[in-house]
mmCIF file of C-alpha atoms in Angstrom:
data_model
loop_
_atom_site.group_PDB
_atom_site.id
_atom_site.type_symbol
_atom_site.label_atom_id
_atom_site.label_comp_id
_atom_site.label_asym_id
_atom_site.label_seq_id
_atom_site.Cartn_x
_atom_site.Cartn_y
_atom_site.Cartn_z
ATOM 1 C CA ALA A 104 -14.113 -6.748 -17.018
ATOM 2 C CA GLN A 105 -12.929 -5.214 -13.783
ATOM 3 C CA THR A 106 -14.990 -5.561 -10.604
ATOM 4 C CA ILE A 107 -14.881 -2.247 -8.740
ATOM 5 C CA LEU A 108 -15.046 -2.225 -4.945
ATOM 6 C CA ARG A 109 -15.144 1.120 -3.157
ATOM 7 C CA VAL A 110 -13.499 1.670 0.233
ATOM 8 C CA ASP A 111 -14.362 4.464 2.645
ATOM 9 C CA PRO A 112 -13.592 4.102 6.385
ATOM 10 C CA ASN A 113 -16.510 6.409 7.194
ATOM 11 C CA ALA A 114 -19.130 4.593 5.132
ATOM 12 C CA THR A 115 -22.310 3.538 6.920
ATOM 13 C CA GLY A 116 -24.055 1.411 4.283
ATOM 14 C CA ASN A 117 -24.214 -2.350 3.816
ATOM 15 C CA GLY A 118 -20.497 -2.787 3.099
ATOM 16 C CA SER A 119 -20.932 -4.414 -0.287
ATOM 17 C CA GLY A 120 -18.503 -2.017 -1.963
ATOM 18 C CA THR A 121 -20.792 -1.601 -4.956
ATOM 19 C CA SER A 122 -21.326 2.133 -4.378
ATOM 20 C CA TRP A 123 -19.793 4.887 -2.287
ATOM 21 C CA GLY A 124 -22.769 4.826 0.045
ATOM 22 C CA ASN A 125 -22.261 1.113 0.585
ATOM 23 C CA ALA A 126 -18.464 1.200 0.563
ATOM 24 C CA LEU A 127 -16.352 -1.262 2.489
ATOM 25 C CA GLN A 128 -14.808 0.259 5.586
ATOM 26 C CA SER A 129 -11.262 -1.077 5.238
ATOM 27 C CA ILE A 130 -8.792 -2.392 2.719
ATOM 28 C CA GLN A 131 -8.646 -5.717 4.539
ATOM 29 C CA ALA A 132 -12.430 -6.062 4.389
ATOM 30 C CA ALA A 133 -12.197 -5.624 0.616
ATOM 31 C CA ILE A 134 -9.456 -8.256 0.333
ATOM 32 C CA ASP A 135 -11.457 -10.672 2.484
ATOM 33 C CA LEU A 136 -14.524 -10.171 0.277
ATOM 34 C CA ILE A 137 -12.495 -10.768 -2.873
ATOM 35 C CA LYS A 138 -11.219 -14.051 -1.474
ATOM 36 C CA THR A 139 -14.558 -15.207 -0.059
ATOM 37 C CA ASP A 140 -16.561 -14.440 -3.209
ATOM 38 C CA ASN A 141 -13.731 -15.355 -5.604
ATOM 39 C CA ILE A 142 -14.060 -11.966 -7.311
ATOM 40 C CA GLN A 143 -12.161 -11.797 -10.586
ATOM 41 C CA ASN A 144 -10.146 -8.779 -11.755
ATOM 42 C CA PRO A 145 -10.803 -6.724 -8.605
ATOM 43 C CA GLU A 146 -10.182 -2.992 -8.560
ATOM 44 C CA LEU A 147 -10.255 -1.053 -5.282
ATOM 45 C CA TRP A 148 -11.158 2.625 -5.253
ATOM 46 C CA LEU A 149 -9.991 4.264 -2.016
ATOM 47 C CA ARG A 150 -11.489 7.465 -0.733
ATOM 48 C CA GLU A 151 -8.976 10.104 0.358
ATOM 49 C CA GLY A 152 -7.645 9.990 3.900
ATOM 50 C CA ILE A 153 -5.248 8.070 6.138
ATOM 51 C CA TYR A 154 -5.557 4.291 6.172
ATOM 52 C CA LEU A 155 -4.319 2.202 9.061
ATOM 53 C CA PRO A 156 -4.632 -1.593 9.234
ATOM 54 C CA GLU A 157 -7.459 -3.195 11.188
ATOM 55 C CA VAL A 158 -4.996 -5.516 12.920
ATOM 56 C CA ARG A 159 -1.936 -3.616 14.032
ATOM 57 C CA SER A 160 1.333 -5.513 14.018
ATOM 58 C CA ASP A 161 4.932 -4.424 14.199
ATOM 59 C CA ALA A 162 5.498 -6.542 11.112
ATOM 60 C CA ILE A 163 3.224 -5.674 8.164
ATOM 61 C CA ALA A 164 0.571 -2.988 7.858
ATOM 62 C CA PHE A 165 -0.965 -3.976 4.501
ATOM 63 C CA HIS A 166 -0.357 -7.376 2.911
ATOM 64 C CA PHE A 167 -1.428 -7.813 -0.705
ATOM 65 C CA ASP A 168 -1.389 -11.551 -1.368
ATOM 66 C CA ILE A 169 -3.821 -11.586 -4.292
ATOM 67 C CA SER A 170 -3.714 -9.996 -7.725
ATOM 68 C CA LEU A 171 -5.582 -6.679 -7.671
ATOM 69 C CA ALA A 172 -5.425 -3.003 -8.633
ATOM 70 C CA ILE A 173 -5.632 -0.333 -5.923
ATOM 71 C CA TYR A 174 -6.375 3.277 -6.820
ATOM 72 C CA GLY A 175 -6.313 6.264 -4.484
ATOM 73 C CA GLY A 176 -7.398 9.871 -4.848
ATOM 74 C CA PHE A 177 -11.187 9.650 -4.763
ATOM 75 C CA THR A 178 -13.528 12.024 -2.935
ATOM 76 C CA GLY A 179 -16.378 9.537 -2.698
ATOM 77 C CA SER A 180 -18.554 10.806 -5.532
ATOM 78 C CA GLU A 181 -16.767 9.577 -8.660
ATOM 79 C CA THR A 182 -18.371 7.181 -11.105
ATOM 80 C CA GLN A 183 -15.328 6.891 -13.366
ATOM 81 C CA ARG A 184 -11.692 6.424 -12.430
ATOM 82 C CA ILE A 185 -10.609 9.323 -14.650
ATOM 83 C CA GLN A 186 -12.520 11.724 -12.373
ATOM 84 C CA ARG A 187 -10.178 11.189 -9.418
ATOM 85 C CA ASP A 188 -7.301 13.528 -8.508
ATOM 86 C CA HIS A 189 -4.690 11.789 -6.366
ATOM 87 C CA ARG A 190 -2.680 14.977 -5.864
ATOM 88 C CA ALA A 191 -5.580 17.048 -4.581
ATOM 89 C CA HIS A 192 -7.019 14.195 -2.518
ATOM 90 C CA PRO A 193 -4.141 12.181 -1.037
ATOM 91 C CA THR A 194 -4.794 8.610 0.008
ATOM 92 C CA ILE A 195 -2.220 7.560 2.608
ATOM 93 C CA LEU A 196 -1.307 4.016 3.626
ATOM 94 C CA SER A 197 0.461 4.531 6.932
ATOM 95 C CA GLY A 198 2.618 2.352 9.139
ATOM 96 C CA ASP A 199 2.514 4.957 11.896
ATOM 97 C CA PHE A 200 -0.090 3.251 14.061
ATOM 98 C CA ALA A 201 -0.047 5.900 16.778
ATOM 99 C CA GLN A 202 0.018 8.753 14.252
ATOM 100 C CA ASN A 203 2.707 10.446 16.318
ATOM 101 C CA ASP A 204 5.738 10.466 14.025
ATOM 102 C CA SER A 205 7.796 13.594 13.943
ATOM 103 C CA ASN A 206 8.294 14.345 10.258
ATOM 104 C CA VAL A 207 10.982 16.958 10.788
ATOM 105 C CA ALA A 208 13.952 14.565 10.759
ATOM 106 C CA LEU A 209 14.388 10.841 10.248
ATOM 107 C CA SER A 210 16.585 8.734 12.485
ATOM 108 C CA TYR A 211 17.617 5.095 12.727
ATOM 109 C CA THR A 212 17.112 5.310 16.480
ATOM 110 C CA ASP A 213 13.938 7.350 16.691
ATOM 111 C CA PRO A 214 11.953 5.998 19.678
ATOM 112 C CA ILE A 215 8.774 7.569 18.343
ATOM 113 C CA ARG A 216 8.902 5.259 15.319
ATOM 114 C CA SER A 217 9.757 2.116 17.244
ATOM 115 C CA ASP A 218 6.095 1.046 17.333
ATOM 116 C CA ASN A 219 5.580 1.524 13.584
ATOM 117 C CA ALA A 220 5.029 -1.274 11.103
ATOM 118 C CA ARG A 221 8.184 -2.865 9.756
ATOM 119 C CA ASN A 222 6.765 -2.784 6.222
ATOM 120 C CA VAL A 223 3.849 -0.572 5.267
ATOM 121 C CA VAL A 224 3.067 -2.641 2.170
ATOM 122 C CA THR A 225 4.165 -6.205 1.504
ATOM 123 C CA VAL A 226 3.351 -7.668 -1.910
ATOM 124 C CA SER A 227 3.422 -11.453 -2.239
ATOM 125 C CA ALA A 228 1.216 -11.891 -5.323
ATOM 126 C CA THR A 229 1.980 -11.248 -8.967
ATOM 127 C CA GLY A 230 -0.205 -8.724 -10.776
ATOM 128 C CA VAL A 231 -0.589 -6.042 -8.103
ATOM 129 C CA LEU A 232 -0.979 -2.412 -9.190
ATOM 130 C CA LEU A 233 -0.617 0.462 -6.712
ATOM 131 C CA ASP A 234 -1.767 3.755 -8.213
ATOM 132 C CA GLY A 235 -2.256 7.176 -6.652
ATOM 133 C CA LEU A 236 -1.197 6.300 -3.107
ATOM 134 C CA THR A 237 1.100 7.804 -0.502
ATOM 135 C CA ILE A 238 3.025 5.159 1.436
ATOM 136 C CA GLU A 239 4.700 6.309 4.622
ATOM 137 C CA GLY A 240 5.763 5.454 8.153
ATOM 138 C CA GLY A 241 7.612 2.153 7.697
ATOM 139 C CA TYR A 242 10.394 1.395 10.190
ATOM 140 C CA ALA A 243 12.372 -1.709 9.175
ATOM 141 C CA MET A 244 15.034 -1.860 11.850
ATOM 142 C CA GLY A 245 15.254 -5.601 12.546
ATOM 143 C CA ASN A 246 18.309 -7.851 12.508
ATOM 144 C CA PHE A 247 17.270 -10.283 9.768
ATOM 145 C CA THR A 248 16.696 -10.016 6.010
ATOM 146 C CA GLU A 249 12.925 -10.013 6.173
ATOM 147 C CA ASN A 250 12.691 -7.192 8.691
ATOM 148 C CA ASN A 251 15.488 -4.749 7.908
ATOM 149 C CA ARG A 252 14.559 -3.601 4.396
ATOM 150 C CA GLY A 253 11.588 -2.484 2.315
ATOM 151 C CA ALA A 254 10.049 -0.218 4.940
ATOM 152 C CA GLY A 255 7.713 1.406 2.427
ATOM 153 C CA ILE A 256 7.118 -1.478 0.010
ATOM 154 C CA TYR A 257 8.557 -4.983 0.238
ATOM 155 C CA LYS A 258 8.198 -7.203 -2.861
ATOM 156 C CA VAL A 259 8.882 -10.844 -2.042
ATOM 157 C CA ASN A 260 10.862 -13.013 -4.422
ATOM 158 C CA THR A 261 7.907 -15.067 -5.677
ATOM 159 C CA VAL A 262 6.358 -11.974 -7.301
ATOM 160 C CA ALA A 263 7.122 -11.798 -11.013
ATOM 161 C CA ASP A 264 5.442 -8.445 -11.680
ATOM 162 C CA LEU A 265 4.600 -5.377 -9.582
ATOM 163 C CA ARG A 266 3.473 -1.983 -10.884
ATOM 164 C CA VAL A 267 3.660 1.237 -8.855
ATOM 165 C CA PHE A 268 2.212 4.302 -10.598
ATOM 166 C CA ASN A 269 1.582 7.872 -9.435
ATOM 167 C CA CYS A 270 2.669 7.107 -5.871
ATOM 168 C CA THR A 271 4.522 9.125 -3.246
ATOM 169 C CA ILE A 272 6.789 7.024 -1.013
ATOM 170 C CA ARG A 273 8.077 9.026 1.901
ATOM 171 C CA ARG A 274 9.299 9.034 5.513
ATOM 172 C CA ASN A 275 10.308 5.379 5.666
ATOM 173 C CA VAL A 276 13.401 4.088 7.482
ATOM 174 C CA ALA A 277 15.269 0.832 6.881
ATOM 175 C CA ARG A 278 18.360 -0.466 8.613
ATOM 176 C CA VAL A 279 19.943 -2.126 5.578
ATOM 177 C CA LEU A 280 18.350 -1.654 2.149
ATOM 178 C CA GLY A 281 15.440 -0.126 0.286
ATOM 179 C CA ALA A 282 13.810 2.208 2.759
ATOM 180 C CA GLY A 283 11.348 3.260 0.069
ATOM 181 C CA ILE A 284 11.087 0.017 -1.929
ATOM 182 C CA TYR A 285 12.901 -3.286 -1.673
ATOM 183 C CA ALA A 286 12.201 -5.647 -4.579
ATOM 184 C CA ASP A 287 13.619 -9.147 -4.130
ATOM 185 C CA PHE A 288 14.427 -10.772 -7.486
ATOM 186 C CA SER A 289 15.946 -14.018 -6.235
ATOM 187 C CA LEU A 290 13.155 -15.864 -8.023
ATOM 188 C CA SER A 291 12.075 -19.311 -7.029
ATOM 189 C CA ALA A 292 12.557 -22.385 -9.194
ATOM 190 C CA GLY A 293 10.738 -22.297 -12.502
ATOM 191 C CA GLN A 294 10.633 -18.496 -12.819
ATOM 192 C CA SER A 295 12.827 -16.945 -15.458
ATOM 193 C CA PHE A 296 12.212 -13.251 -14.860
ATOM 194 C CA GLY A 297 10.805 -10.661 -12.531
ATOM 195 C CA GLU A 298 10.112 -6.975 -12.862
ATOM 196 C CA ILE A 299 8.861 -3.935 -11.044
ATOM 197 C CA THR A 300 7.550 -0.975 -13.052
ATOM 198 C CA LEU A 301 7.607 2.510 -11.526
ATOM 199 C CA ARG A 302 5.868 5.361 -13.304
ATOM 200 C CA ASN A 303 5.425 8.972 -12.220
ATOM 201 C CA CYS A 304 6.410 8.262 -8.598
ATOM 202 C CA VAL A 305 8.024 10.548 -6.031
ATOM 203 C CA PHE A 306 10.476 9.349 -3.368
ATOM 204 C CA HIS A 307 11.527 11.680 -0.590
ATOM 205 C CA ASP A 308 12.707 11.618 3.011
ATOM 206 C CA ASN A 309 13.454 7.895 3.073
ATOM 207 C CA GLN A 310 16.504 6.742 4.984
#
């Protein structure tokens, strides 16, 4: 069975994640709880809005290093996942820490984006599902492999399976490859395959 944890940055309850009133206040808090309590089959329900990381770094905004499912599009009243509407209630994972990006035109040399996260989402665990999210504001303009690609989503080579469903990936810039998604399939020893599954996703304004 799945263990559902609810996330709402404006929640004021006890932070257990067991109800919307007691929702966790950040994605990282949910991940920390999963690790600390060894929660099996975790499923995060994210209330609509813009999510920024608790610790802001020019490297990674959100790092998913455990197997979990993350669903966006909730209003904070749902009791079943089917009740959500990710189009009407966008849930945005943003690498734009200052929330000052100009979304009119993208540029490799945009000074406004120079303080953005290199990768909005980095996935280093097999079995991650991203569903109903908007991922934006990555700016991967470094000189080395690990920081010049995958501005929106970066899948590292140890990940054998990643699923991205019902997501919008937009307004990300990368110097070399995969502004929207970069999936590394140079698998480590002992792995014979790797895959990424995209379903019902929209990519636009990535460069």
